Amino acid sequence: MGREFTFQLQANCSHTHARAAVFSTPHGDVETPRFMPVGTLATVKTVTPAQLKATGAQMILANTYHLHLQPGEEIVAQAGGLHRFMGWSGPILTDSGGFQVFSLSELRTITEKGVKFRSPRDGRIIEMTPERSIQIQNKLGADIIMAFDECPPYPATREAVELATARTYRWLSRCIETHSRADQALFGIVQGGVYLDLRAQAARALAKLDLPGYAIGGVSVGEPPALIEKIVRASAPQLPAEKPRYLMGVGTYREMAQAIASGVDLFDCVIPTRWARHGAVAVQGERWNIKNARFREDFTPLDESCPCYTCQNFSRAYLNHLWRSREILVYTLLSIHNITELIGFTRRIRDAIKRDRFSEEFAPWLTPGASE
């Protein structure tokens, strides 16, 4: 790990693999465990950077695939990189674009060289290779960049997953060779589908490469939560304890708590803003629909214990009114609350780990069948 990237363990749970740490990057520290909001196109939807900072966000995500299509990495680079372009001074992580290439592109051809696909924006043929993904991410300038990987669908045959996992490892070597910026940490990604032995094998192989950090990918693509839990349990303990571990695309209470118990440090998910755009709010692990008539004359905040701007200033009745009136402000207010809620959950877990009370205080989320 380079001079500007350190990962310092502060506390370990005596009953699980959970740990509290500080991940230092060129643009600031991230206290883990931590939920990271997703800003796909260099913006967390409907939320300004100042509002985002107030939620407790420390590191956010942007997406290589989408930014390559619009506005293009050259424009971002001319602007001074992602941080200046989007007005966010904290750490940023960019996804390699692999998941989007495999999940969003209807016409694609996979070879050892990379993937050719048709742009959903203008129909042109684009070739994304490990080298190209890293070159794009080097120009975008995020603190953490991800290796280009092949994300097999769910379900997939063992043979198909074996081929994809082996190719992901070979592509990682090409990513490492291409990566040219010391101020960016390149994370490798563990694949292996639902096959736990392949997951463990892939994690052990990646661990030998001594990368700045590691991610567990290829989950939340259709598997039941219980299977995701098994995948994480098979993968995380095989990764170096002295490096950050990132579970990609997961953001429910139970999934995060279970993963933290397996030793995962970082999470991201589109849930907070996507729910907000559908009138849904997260309140202490439950999903509420602000459109419901029961909120029309309810003048209490969404959550009296929540410190967010929305809960400190507005009632459920007002939010219900905004939704029924189709006022755009409601997306912002619900997003602010939902982001604060998920970050707050991981912050509370971090505090419990430091007091060695994680397994006791979060037992409801660690038992099989816990509700969201």
PDB file of C-alpha atoms in Angstrom, residues 30-38 44 51-60 88 251 253 256 260 267-269 272 282 306-307 335-351 362:
ATOM      1  CA  VAL A  30     -12.852   6.707   5.947  1.00  0.00           C
ATOM      2  CA  GLU A  31     -13.905   5.260   9.292  1.00  0.00           C
ATOM      3  CA  THR A  32     -14.959   1.670   8.793  1.00  0.00           C
ATOM      4  CA  PRO A  33     -17.311  -0.151   8.722  1.00  0.00           C
ATOM      5  CA  ARG A  34     -18.938   2.395   6.420  1.00  0.00           C
ATOM      6  CA  PHE A  35     -21.750   2.634   3.891  1.00  0.00           C
ATOM      7  CA  MET A  36     -20.838   4.610   0.752  1.00  0.00           C
ATOM      8  CA  PRO A  37     -23.512   6.431  -1.303  1.00  0.00           C
ATOM      9  CA  VAL A  38     -23.545   5.851  -5.057  1.00  0.00           C
ATOM     10  CA  VAL A  44     -25.604  11.357  -5.894  1.00  0.00           C
ATOM     11  CA  GLN A  51     -26.037  17.998   1.795  1.00  0.00           C
ATOM     12  CA  LEU A  52     -24.160  14.758   1.205  1.00  0.00           C
ATOM     13  CA  LYS A  53     -21.407  15.713   3.630  1.00  0.00           C
ATOM     14  CA  ALA A  54     -24.025  16.511   6.269  1.00  0.00           C
ATOM     15  CA  THR A  55     -25.364  12.931   6.044  1.00  0.00           C
ATOM     16  CA  GLY A  56     -22.030  11.639   7.353  1.00  0.00           C
ATOM     17  CA  ALA A  57     -20.838  10.390   3.964  1.00  0.00           C
ATOM     18  CA  GLN A  58     -17.067  10.018   3.804  1.00  0.00           C
ATOM     19  CA  MET A  59     -16.440   8.149   0.542  1.00  0.00           C
ATOM     20  CA  ILE A  60     -18.765   8.033  -2.460  1.00  0.00           C
ATOM     21  CA  TRP A  88     -16.744  16.669  -3.748  1.00  0.00           C
ATOM     22  CA  GLY A 251     -26.830  -2.016   1.398  1.00  0.00           C
ATOM     23  CA  TYR A 253     -29.295  -3.713   7.240  1.00  0.00           C
ATOM     24  CA  MET A 256     -24.333  -5.319   5.954  1.00  0.00           C
ATOM     25  CA  ILE A 260     -19.398  -6.963   8.913  1.00  0.00           C
ATOM     26  CA  PHE A 267     -20.418  -1.179   1.296  1.00  0.00           C
ATOM     27  CA  ASP A 268     -22.265   0.619  -1.478  1.00  0.00           C
ATOM     28  CA  CYS A 269     -25.778   0.437  -2.862  1.00  0.00           C
ATOM     29  CA  PRO A 272     -31.160   5.236  -0.521  1.00  0.00           C
ATOM     30  CA  ALA A 282     -35.806   3.554   5.579  1.00  0.00           C
ATOM     31  CA  CYS A 306     -32.465  10.737  13.321  1.00  0.00           C
ATOM     32  CA  PRO A 307     -30.094  13.746  13.096  1.00  0.00           C
ATOM     33  CA  SER A 335     -32.660  10.818  -0.162  1.00  0.00           C
ATOM     34  CA  ILE A 336     -31.005  12.827   2.611  1.00  0.00           C
ATOM     35  CA  HIS A 337     -32.823  10.778   5.229  1.00  0.00           C
ATOM     36  CA  ASN A 338     -32.198   7.401   3.587  1.00  0.00           C
ATOM     37  CA  ILE A 339     -28.485   8.053   3.126  1.00  0.00           C
ATOM     38  CA  THR A 340     -28.162   9.259   6.720  1.00  0.00           C
ATOM     39  CA  GLU A 341     -30.042   6.165   7.884  1.00  0.00           C
ATOM     40  CA  LEU A 342     -27.725   3.647   6.205  1.00  0.00           C
ATOM     41  CA  ILE A 343     -24.549   5.493   7.116  1.00  0.00           C
ATOM     42  CA  GLY A 344     -25.840   5.819  10.678  1.00  0.00           C
ATOM     43  CA  PHE A 345     -26.394   2.086  10.875  1.00  0.00           C
ATOM     44  CA  THR A 346     -22.755   1.363   9.995  1.00  0.00           C
ATOM     45  CA  ARG A 347     -21.560   4.107  12.350  1.00  0.00           C
ATOM     46  CA  ARG A 348     -23.491   2.543  15.217  1.00  0.00           C
ATOM     47  CA  ILE A 349     -21.980  -0.822  14.397  1.00  0.00           C
ATOM     48  CA  ARG A 350     -18.515   0.740  14.395  1.00  0.00           C
ATOM     49  CA  ASP A 351     -19.157   2.198  17.838  1.00  0.00           C
ATOM     50  CA  PHE A 362     -26.930  -6.116  16.714  1.00  0.00           C
TER      51      PHE A 362
END
